[in-house]
Coordinates of C-alpha atoms and ligand atoms in Angstrom, one line a residue:
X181 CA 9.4 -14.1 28.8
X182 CA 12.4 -14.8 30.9
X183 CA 12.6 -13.3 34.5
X184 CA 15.4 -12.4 36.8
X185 CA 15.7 -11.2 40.1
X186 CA 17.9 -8.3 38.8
X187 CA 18.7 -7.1 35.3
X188 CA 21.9 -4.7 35.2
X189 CA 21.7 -2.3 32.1
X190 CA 25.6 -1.7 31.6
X191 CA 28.8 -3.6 32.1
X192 CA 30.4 -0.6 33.3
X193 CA 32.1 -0.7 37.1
X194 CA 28.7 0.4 38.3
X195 CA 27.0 -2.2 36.5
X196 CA 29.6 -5.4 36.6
X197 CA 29.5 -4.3 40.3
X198 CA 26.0 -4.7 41.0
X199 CA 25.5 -7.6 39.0
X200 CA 28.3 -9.4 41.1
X201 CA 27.0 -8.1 44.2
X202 CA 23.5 -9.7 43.3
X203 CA 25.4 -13.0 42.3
X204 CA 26.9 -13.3 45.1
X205 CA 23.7 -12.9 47.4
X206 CA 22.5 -16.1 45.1
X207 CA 19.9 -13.8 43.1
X208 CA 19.1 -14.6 38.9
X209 CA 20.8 -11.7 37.0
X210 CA 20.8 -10.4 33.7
X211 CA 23.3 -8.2 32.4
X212 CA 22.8 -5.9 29.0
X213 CA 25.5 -4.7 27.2
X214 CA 25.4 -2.4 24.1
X215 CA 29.0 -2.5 23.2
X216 CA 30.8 -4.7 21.8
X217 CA 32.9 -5.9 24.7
X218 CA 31.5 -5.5 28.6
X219 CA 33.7 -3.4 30.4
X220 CA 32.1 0.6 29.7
X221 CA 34.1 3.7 29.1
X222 CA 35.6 2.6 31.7
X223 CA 37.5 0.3 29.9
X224 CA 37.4 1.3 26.6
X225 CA 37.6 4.8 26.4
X226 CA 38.3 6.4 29.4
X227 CA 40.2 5.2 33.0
X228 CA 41.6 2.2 31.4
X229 CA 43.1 3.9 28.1
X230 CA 44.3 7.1 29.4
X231 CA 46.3 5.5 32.4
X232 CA 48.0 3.3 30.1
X233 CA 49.0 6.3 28.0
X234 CA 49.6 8.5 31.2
X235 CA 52.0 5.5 32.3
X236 CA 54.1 5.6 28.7
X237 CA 54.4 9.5 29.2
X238 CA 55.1 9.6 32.9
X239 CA 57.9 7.0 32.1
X240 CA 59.6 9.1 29.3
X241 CA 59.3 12.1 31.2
X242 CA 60.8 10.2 34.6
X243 CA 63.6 9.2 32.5
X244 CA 64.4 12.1 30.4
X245 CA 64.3 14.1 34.0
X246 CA 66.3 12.1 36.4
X247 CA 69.8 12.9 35.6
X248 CA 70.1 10.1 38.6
X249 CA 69.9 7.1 36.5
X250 CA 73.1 8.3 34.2
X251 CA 70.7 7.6 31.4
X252 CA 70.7 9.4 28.3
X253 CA 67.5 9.0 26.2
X254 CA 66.4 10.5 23.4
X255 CA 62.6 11.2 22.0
X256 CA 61.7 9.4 18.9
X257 CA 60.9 12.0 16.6
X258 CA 57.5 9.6 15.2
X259 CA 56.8 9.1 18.7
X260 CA 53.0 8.4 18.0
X261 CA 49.7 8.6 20.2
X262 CA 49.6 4.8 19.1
X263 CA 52.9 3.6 19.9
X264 CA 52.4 5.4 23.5
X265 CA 49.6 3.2 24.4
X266 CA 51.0 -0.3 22.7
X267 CA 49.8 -1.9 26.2
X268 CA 46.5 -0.9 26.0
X269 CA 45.4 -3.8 24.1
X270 CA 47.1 -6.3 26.2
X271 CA 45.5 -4.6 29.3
X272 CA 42.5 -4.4 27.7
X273 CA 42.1 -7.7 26.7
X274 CA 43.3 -9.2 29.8
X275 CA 41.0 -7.2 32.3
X276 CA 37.8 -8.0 29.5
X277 CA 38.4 -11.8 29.8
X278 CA 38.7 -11.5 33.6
X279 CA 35.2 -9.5 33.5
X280 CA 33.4 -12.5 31.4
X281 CA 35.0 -14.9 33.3
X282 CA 33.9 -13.7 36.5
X283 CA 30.3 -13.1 35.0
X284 CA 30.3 -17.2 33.6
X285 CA 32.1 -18.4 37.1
X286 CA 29.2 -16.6 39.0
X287 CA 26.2 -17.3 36.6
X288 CA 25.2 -13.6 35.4
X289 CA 23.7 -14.0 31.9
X290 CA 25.2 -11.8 29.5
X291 CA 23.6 -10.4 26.6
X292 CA 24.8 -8.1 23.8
X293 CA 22.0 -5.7 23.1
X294 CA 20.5 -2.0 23.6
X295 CA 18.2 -2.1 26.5
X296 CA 14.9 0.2 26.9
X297 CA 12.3 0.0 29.4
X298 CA 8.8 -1.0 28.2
X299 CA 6.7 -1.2 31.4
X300 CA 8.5 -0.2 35.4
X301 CA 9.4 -4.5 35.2
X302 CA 10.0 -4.9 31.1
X303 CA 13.1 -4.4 29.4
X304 CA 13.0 -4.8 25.7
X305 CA 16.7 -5.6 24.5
X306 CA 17.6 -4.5 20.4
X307 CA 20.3 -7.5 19.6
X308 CA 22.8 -6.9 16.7
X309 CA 20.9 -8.1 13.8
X310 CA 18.0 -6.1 15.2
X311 CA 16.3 -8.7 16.5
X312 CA 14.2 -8.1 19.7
X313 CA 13.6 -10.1 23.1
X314 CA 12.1 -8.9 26.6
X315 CA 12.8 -9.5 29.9
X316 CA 11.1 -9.2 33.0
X317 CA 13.1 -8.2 36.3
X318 CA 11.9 -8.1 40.4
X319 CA 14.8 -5.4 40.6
X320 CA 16.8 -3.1 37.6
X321 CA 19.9 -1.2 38.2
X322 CA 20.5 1.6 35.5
X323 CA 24.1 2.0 35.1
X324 CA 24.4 3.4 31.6
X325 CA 27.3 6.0 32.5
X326 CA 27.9 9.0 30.3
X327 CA 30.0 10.4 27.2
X328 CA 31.9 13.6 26.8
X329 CA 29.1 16.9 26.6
X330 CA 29.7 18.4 23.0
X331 CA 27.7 22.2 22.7
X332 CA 26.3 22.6 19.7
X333 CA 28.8 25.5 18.6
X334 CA 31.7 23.1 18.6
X335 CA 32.2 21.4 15.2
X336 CA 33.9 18.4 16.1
X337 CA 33.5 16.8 12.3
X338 CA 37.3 18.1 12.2
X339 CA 39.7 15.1 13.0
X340 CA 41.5 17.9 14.7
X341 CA 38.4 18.5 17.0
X342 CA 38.2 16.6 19.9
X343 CA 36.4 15.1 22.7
X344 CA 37.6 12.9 25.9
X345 CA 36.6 9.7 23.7
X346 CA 38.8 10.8 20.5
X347 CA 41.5 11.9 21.8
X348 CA 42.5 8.7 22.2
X349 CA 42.5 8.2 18.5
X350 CA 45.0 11.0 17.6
X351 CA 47.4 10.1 14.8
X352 CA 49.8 12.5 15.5
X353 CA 51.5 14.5 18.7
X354 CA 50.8 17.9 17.8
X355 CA 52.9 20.5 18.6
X356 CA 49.9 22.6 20.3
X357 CA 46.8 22.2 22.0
X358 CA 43.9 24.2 23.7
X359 CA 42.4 22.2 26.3
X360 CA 38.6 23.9 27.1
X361 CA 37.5 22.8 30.7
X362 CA 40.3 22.3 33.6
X363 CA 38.3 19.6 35.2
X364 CA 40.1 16.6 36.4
X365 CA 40.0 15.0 32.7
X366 CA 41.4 18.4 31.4
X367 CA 44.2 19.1 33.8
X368 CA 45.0 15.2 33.0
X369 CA 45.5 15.5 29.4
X370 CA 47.1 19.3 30.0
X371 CA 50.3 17.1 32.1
X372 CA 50.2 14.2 29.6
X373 CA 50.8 16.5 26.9
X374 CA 52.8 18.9 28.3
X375 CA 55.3 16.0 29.5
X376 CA 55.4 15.2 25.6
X377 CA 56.8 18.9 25.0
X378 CA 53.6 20.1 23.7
X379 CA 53.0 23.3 24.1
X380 CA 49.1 23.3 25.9
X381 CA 46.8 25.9 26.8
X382 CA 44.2 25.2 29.6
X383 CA 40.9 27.0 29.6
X384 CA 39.2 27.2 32.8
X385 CA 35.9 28.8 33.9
X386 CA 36.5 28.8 36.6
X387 CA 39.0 31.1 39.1
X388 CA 41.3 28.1 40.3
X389 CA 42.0 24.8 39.0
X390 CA 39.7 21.8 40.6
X391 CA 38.5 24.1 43.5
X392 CA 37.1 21.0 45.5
X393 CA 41.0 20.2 46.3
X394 CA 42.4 21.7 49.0
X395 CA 43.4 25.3 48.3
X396 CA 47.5 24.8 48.9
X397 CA 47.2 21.3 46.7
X398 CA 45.2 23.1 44.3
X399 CA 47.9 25.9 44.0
X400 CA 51.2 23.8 43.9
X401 CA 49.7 21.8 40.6
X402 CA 48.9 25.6 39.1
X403 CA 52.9 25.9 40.0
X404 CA 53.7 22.8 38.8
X405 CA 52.0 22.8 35.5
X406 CA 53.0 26.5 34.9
X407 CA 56.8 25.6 35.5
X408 CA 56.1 23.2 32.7
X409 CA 55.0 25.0 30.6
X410 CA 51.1 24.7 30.5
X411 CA 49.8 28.4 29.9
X412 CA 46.5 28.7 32.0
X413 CA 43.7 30.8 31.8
X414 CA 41.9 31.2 34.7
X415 CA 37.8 32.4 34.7
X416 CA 37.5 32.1 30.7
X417 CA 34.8 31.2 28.6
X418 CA 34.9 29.6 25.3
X419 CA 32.5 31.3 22.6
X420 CA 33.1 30.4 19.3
X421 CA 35.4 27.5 17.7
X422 CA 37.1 28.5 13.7
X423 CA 39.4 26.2 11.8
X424 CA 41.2 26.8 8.9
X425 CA 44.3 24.7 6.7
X426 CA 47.0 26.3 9.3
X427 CA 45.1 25.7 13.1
X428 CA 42.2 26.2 15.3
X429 CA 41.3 29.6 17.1
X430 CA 39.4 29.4 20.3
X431 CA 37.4 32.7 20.7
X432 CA 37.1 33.5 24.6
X433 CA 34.4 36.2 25.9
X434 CA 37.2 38.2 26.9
X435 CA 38.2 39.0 23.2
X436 CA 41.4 36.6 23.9
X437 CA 42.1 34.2 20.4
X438 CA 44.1 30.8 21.3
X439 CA 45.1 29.1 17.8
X440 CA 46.7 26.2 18.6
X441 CA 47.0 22.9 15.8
X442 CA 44.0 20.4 18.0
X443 CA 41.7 21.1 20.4
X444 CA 40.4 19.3 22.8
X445 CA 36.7 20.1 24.6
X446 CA 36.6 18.3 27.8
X447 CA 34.3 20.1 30.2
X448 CA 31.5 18.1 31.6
X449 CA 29.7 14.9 30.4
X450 CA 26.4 13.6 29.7
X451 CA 24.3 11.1 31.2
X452 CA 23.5 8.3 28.7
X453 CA 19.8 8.3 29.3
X454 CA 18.1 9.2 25.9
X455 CA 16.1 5.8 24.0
X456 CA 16.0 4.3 27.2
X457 CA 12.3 4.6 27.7
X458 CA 12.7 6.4 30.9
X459 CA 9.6 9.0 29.9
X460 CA 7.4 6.1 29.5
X461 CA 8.4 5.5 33.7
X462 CA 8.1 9.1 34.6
X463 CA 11.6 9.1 35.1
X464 CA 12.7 12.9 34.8
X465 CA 16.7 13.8 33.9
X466 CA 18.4 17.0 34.6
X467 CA 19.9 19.7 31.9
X468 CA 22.8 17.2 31.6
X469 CA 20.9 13.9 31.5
X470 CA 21.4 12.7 34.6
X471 CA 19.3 10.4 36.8
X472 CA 18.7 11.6 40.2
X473 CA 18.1 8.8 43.1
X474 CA 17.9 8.8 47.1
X475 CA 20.4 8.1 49.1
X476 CA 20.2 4.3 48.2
X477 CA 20.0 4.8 44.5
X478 CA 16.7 4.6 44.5
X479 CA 14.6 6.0 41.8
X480 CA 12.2 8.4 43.6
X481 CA 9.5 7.2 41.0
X482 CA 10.0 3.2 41.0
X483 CA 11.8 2.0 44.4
X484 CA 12.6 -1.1 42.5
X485 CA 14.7 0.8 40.2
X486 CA 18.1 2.0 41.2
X487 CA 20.3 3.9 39.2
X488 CA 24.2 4.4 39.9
X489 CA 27.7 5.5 38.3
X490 CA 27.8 8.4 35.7
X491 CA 24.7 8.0 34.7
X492 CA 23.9 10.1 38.0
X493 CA 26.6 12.7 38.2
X494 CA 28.5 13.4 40.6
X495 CA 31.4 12.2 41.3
X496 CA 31.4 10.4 38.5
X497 CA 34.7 8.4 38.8
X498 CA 35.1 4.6 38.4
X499 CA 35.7 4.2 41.9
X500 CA 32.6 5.5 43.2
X501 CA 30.5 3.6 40.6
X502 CA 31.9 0.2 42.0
X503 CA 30.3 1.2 45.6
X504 CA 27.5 2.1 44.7
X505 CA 26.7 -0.7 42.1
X506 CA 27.3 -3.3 45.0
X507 CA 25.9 -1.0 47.5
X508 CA 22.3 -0.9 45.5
X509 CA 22.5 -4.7 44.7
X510 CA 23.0 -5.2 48.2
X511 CA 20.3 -3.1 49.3
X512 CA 17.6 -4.3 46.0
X513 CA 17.9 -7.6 48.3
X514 CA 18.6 -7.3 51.8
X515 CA 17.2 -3.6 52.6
X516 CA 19.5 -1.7 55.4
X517 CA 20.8 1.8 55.6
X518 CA 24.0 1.1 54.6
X519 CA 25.1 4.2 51.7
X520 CA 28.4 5.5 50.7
X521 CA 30.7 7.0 53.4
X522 CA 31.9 9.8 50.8
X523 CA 34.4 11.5 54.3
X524 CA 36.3 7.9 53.3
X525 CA 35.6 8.3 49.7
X526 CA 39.4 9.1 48.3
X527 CA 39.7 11.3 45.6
X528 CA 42.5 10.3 42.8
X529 CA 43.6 12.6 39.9
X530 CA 46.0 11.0 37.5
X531 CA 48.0 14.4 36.7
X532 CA 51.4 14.4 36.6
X533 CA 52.2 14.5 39.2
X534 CA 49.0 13.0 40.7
X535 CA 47.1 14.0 43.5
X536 CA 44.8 12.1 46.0
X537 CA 43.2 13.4 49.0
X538 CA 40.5 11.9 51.5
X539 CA 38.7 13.5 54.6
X540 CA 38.4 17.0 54.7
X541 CA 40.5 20.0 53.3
X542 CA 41.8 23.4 55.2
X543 CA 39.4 25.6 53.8
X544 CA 36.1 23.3 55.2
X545 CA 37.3 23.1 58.8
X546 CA 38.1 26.4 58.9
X547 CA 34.4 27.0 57.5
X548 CA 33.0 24.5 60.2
X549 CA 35.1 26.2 62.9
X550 CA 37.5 23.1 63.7
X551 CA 40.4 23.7 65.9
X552 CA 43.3 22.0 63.6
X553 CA 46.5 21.7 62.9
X554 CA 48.9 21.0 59.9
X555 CA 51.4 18.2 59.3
X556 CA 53.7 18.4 56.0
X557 CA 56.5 16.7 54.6
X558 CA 57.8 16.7 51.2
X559 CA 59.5 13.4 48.9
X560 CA 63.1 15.6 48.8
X561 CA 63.0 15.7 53.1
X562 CA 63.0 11.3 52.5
X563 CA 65.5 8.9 51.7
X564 CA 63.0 7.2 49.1
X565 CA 62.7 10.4 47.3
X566 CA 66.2 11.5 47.1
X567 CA 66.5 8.2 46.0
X568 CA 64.6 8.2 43.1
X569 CA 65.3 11.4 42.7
X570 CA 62.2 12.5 42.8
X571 CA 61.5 15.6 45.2
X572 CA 58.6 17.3 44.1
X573 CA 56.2 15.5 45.9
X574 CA 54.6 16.3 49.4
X575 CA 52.4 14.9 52.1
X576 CA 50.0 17.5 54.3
X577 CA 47.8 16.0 57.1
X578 CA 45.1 17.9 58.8
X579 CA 44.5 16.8 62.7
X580 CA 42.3 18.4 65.2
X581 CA 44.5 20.2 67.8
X582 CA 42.9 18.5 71.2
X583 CA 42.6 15.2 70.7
X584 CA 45.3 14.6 67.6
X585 CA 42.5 12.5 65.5
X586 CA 43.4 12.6 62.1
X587 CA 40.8 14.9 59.5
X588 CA 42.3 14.9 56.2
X589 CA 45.1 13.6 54.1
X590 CA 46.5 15.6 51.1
X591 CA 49.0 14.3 48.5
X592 CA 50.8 15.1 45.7
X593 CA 53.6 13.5 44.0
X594 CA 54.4 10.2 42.6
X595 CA 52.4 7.1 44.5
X596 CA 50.0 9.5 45.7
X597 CA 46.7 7.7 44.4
X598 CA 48.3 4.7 46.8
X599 CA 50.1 6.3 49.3
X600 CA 46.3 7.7 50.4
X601 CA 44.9 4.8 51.2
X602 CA 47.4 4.6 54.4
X603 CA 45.8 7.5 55.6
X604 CA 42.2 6.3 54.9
X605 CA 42.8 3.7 56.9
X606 CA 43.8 5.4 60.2
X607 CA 40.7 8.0 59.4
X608 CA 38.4 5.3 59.1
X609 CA 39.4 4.0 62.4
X610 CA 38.9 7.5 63.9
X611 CA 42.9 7.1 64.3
X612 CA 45.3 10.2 65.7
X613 CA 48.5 11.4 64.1
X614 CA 50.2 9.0 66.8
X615 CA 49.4 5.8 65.2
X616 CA 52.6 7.3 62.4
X617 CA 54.8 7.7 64.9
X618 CA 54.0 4.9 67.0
X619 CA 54.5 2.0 64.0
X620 CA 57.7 0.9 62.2
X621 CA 56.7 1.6 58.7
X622 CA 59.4 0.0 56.1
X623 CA 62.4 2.1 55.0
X624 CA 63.0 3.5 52.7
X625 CA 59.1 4.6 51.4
X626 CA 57.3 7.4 50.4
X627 CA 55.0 6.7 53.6
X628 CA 57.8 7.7 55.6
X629 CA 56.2 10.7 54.2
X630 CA 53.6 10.4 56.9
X631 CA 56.0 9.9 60.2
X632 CA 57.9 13.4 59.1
X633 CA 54.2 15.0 58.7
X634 CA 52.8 14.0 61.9
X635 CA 55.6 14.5 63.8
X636 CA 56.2 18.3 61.6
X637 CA 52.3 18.7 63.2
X638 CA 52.9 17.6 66.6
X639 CA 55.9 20.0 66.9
X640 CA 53.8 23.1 65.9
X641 CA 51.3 22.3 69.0
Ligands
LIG297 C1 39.5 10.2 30.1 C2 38.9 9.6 31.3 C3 39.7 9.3 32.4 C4 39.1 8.7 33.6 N1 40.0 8.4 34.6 C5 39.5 7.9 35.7 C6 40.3 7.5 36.8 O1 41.5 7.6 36.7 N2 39.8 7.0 38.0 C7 38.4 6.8 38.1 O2 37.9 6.3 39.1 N3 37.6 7.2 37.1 C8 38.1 7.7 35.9 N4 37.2 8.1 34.9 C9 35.8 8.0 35.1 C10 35.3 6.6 34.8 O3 35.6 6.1 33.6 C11 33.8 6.6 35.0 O4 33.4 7.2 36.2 C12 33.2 5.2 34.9 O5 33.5 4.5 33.7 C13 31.7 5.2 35.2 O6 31.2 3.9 35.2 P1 29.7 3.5 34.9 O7 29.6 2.1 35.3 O8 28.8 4.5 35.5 O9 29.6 3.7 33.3 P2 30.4 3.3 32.0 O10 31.8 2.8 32.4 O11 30.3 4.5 31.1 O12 29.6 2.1 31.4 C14 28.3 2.2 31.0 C15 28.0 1.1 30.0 O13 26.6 1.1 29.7 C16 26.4 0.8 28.4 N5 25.1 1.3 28.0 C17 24.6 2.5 27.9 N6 23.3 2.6 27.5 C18 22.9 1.3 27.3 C19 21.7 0.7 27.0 N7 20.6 1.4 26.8 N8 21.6 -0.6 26.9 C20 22.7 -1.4 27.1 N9 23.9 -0.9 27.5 C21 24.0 0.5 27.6 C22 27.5 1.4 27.6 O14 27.8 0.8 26.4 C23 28.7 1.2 28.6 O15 29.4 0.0 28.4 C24 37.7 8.6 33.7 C25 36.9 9.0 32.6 C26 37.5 9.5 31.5 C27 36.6 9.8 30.3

């Protein structure tokens, strides 16, 4: 039986992550892969696919708004899901060969198979033809990720049914949709479609959209997506799903029928744990399927096994799966108490208009008793955003009121998943709201955006 040092169970960001991590650190490492191509949802069905069609969208809708550019252009009538994402392929298949490439360069084995645990140090791996082949590993990351959650009262045999995963396999725009769950894949789609002039409605359970954002953030995209048409329902709970020739009705608990011509269930995922032996370990998973680990991404049961990504909830976004894939790898092999800094973690929601955000939000300092103060600027007060013509974003930084060190930075508008990562840097530096006004930043930019904030914030002290 072959041995490695590490075997990675999913080429997933989590996974290609650790596995490179390992590599690097000169360690033997297997990686399994049940799909056809590594990469994960990630790349296949989810990050990857609905940016590309996000991007399409966001660029019609720019267009089609910005009376600026003097450009007059019309929607194609057979505008088509398909014909929206003609880059994915190209994207697709450049970012895959870059993935086995870096695998080859860096001497991870990859195999094609479904991987199951026979013993805490045996894999058993179920090739294509069905043929089976074990492998021993000193160390084995679980980073299997997830797939959309479908309750059982949903009947998603209807091609006009969907899930996060076939959505992206719509023929047709439709000209409605009912959205169930406002998470962050929800309000996504819920901006994508309404930019295509479809008339969405977005069912939440909850009493405000994405209540981890901060409250005023959190508000402005209920504004924004209400101005465009999106009709939300706030606190409602899907009960029942009935199709017929004509449309689907979603029945809420409150009595209220939404027929609309597709719907789309997007709230929560599951944890891709099932045939994976884990009983055989005494590996227990929660009501969702997820795996739950220390600190390290340690399995509580089998220190030697880590598990990471969506496979263990929370915050189950590409980004976070990358850190902690190489932060388990790294500590599988060199030990230490280095773990995810999630106060530096950014946050990114591909809306239109997107938001990111990083450090804390209004409504926690306020909570933890925080003298601080508030910064804000919006794209219209900045030459880059007259510009463009593009003025509805804004910029809102959180500082403490003594010593000016920067707490949190909150962003919506166009560049905002980039535009962050200025202010991540001066938090993670333990930075003050001087280091924007103290540095030429170039001209004209949307991170001008952060020199009329701090200096908006230092005026109010
Ligand atoms: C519509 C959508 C949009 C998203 N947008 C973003 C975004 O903008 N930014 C962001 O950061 N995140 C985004 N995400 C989330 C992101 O895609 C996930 O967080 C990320 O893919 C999780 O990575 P992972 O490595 O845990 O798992 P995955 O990417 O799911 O990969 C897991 C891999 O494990 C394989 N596998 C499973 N079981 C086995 C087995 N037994 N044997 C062998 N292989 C197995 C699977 O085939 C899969 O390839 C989005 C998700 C969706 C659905």
């Amino acid at each position: 039986m072959e041995s490695f040092d590490l075997i990675v169970i999913g080429s997933g960001p989590g996974g290609e992550k650790a596995a490179m991590q390992a590599a690097k650190l000169n360690k033997s490492v297997l990686m399994v892969e049940r799909g056809n191509q590594p990469g994960g949802a990630c790349m296949h069905t989810g990050t990857i696919p609905s940016k590309t069609l996000r991007e399409s969208v966001r660029f019609l809708s720019m267009v089609r708004q910005r009376s600026v550019y003097g450009i007059s252009v019309h929607q194609d009538e057979n505008l088509t899901v398909n014909s929206l994402m003609y880059r994915k392929r190209g994207a697709i298949g450049s970012l895959v060969e870059r993935l086995e490439g870096n695998f080859e360069r860096n001497g991870v084995k990859y195999i094609h198979g479904h991987a199951r645990f026979v013993d805490p140090h045996v894999i058993e791996v179920t090739g294509g033809a069905g043929k089976q082949e074990m492998y021993r590993g000193d160390h084995l990351i679980i980073a299997t990720g997830s797939r959309p959650y479908r309750p059982d009262f949903v009947d998603f045999s209807d091609p006009r049914v969907l899930d996060a995963d076939t959505v992206l396999n719509m023929q047709h725009i439709p000209k409605s949709i009912t959205i169930i769950g406002a998470g962050v894949i929800g309000c996504e789609y819920a901006t994508i479609f309404s930019n295509l002039g479809v008339k969405v409605n977005l069912v939440n359970p909850r009493q405000v959209l994405l209540d981890f954002l901060d409250q005023e953030i959190s508000n402005a995209l209920d504004y924004l997506m209400r101005d465009r048409g999106v009709r939300i329902r706030l606190s409602e709970v899907l009960e029942a799903v009935d199709t017929d020739d004509e449309s689907i009705s979603a029945y809420l608990e409150s009595g209220k029928v939404l027929k609309s011509e597709f719907l789309l269930y997007a709230n929560g995922r599951t944890g891709n744990t099932e045939d994976l032996g884990l009983e055989k370990l005494g590996i227990p998973v929660n009501s969702r399927k997820q795996i739950k680990v220390n600190r390290h991404f340690q399995v509580a049961e089998h220190p030697h096994i880590y598990a990471v990504g969506d496979v263990i909830g929370f915050p189950s976004l590409a980004a976070a799966a990358m850190d902690q894939g190489r932060l388990a790898a790294k500590h599988a092999f060199k030990g230490g108490s280095e773990t995810l800094d999630t106060n530096l973690m950014p946050t990114g929601i591909y809306t239109i208009p997107e938001i990111s955000f990083v450090g804390a939000t209004e409504e926690q300092l306020t909570r933890d008793k925080i003298p601080y103060e508030v910064g804000s600027s919006s794209y219209k007060e900045i030459a880059r955003g007259q510009i463009m013509g593009n003025t509805t974003g804004r910029l809102k930084l959180l500082f403490h009121r003594q010593n000016l060190k920067l707490l949190g930075v909150h962003i919506l508008g166009d560049e905002a998943t980039d535009l962050i990562h200025v202010g991540q840097a001066v938090l993670s530096f333990g930075g003050t709201i001087e280091y924007f006004f103290d540095r030429v930043l170039n001209y004209p930019t949307f991170s001008e955006c952060y020199r009329v904030a701090a200096l908006n914030g230092y005026n109010r002290l």
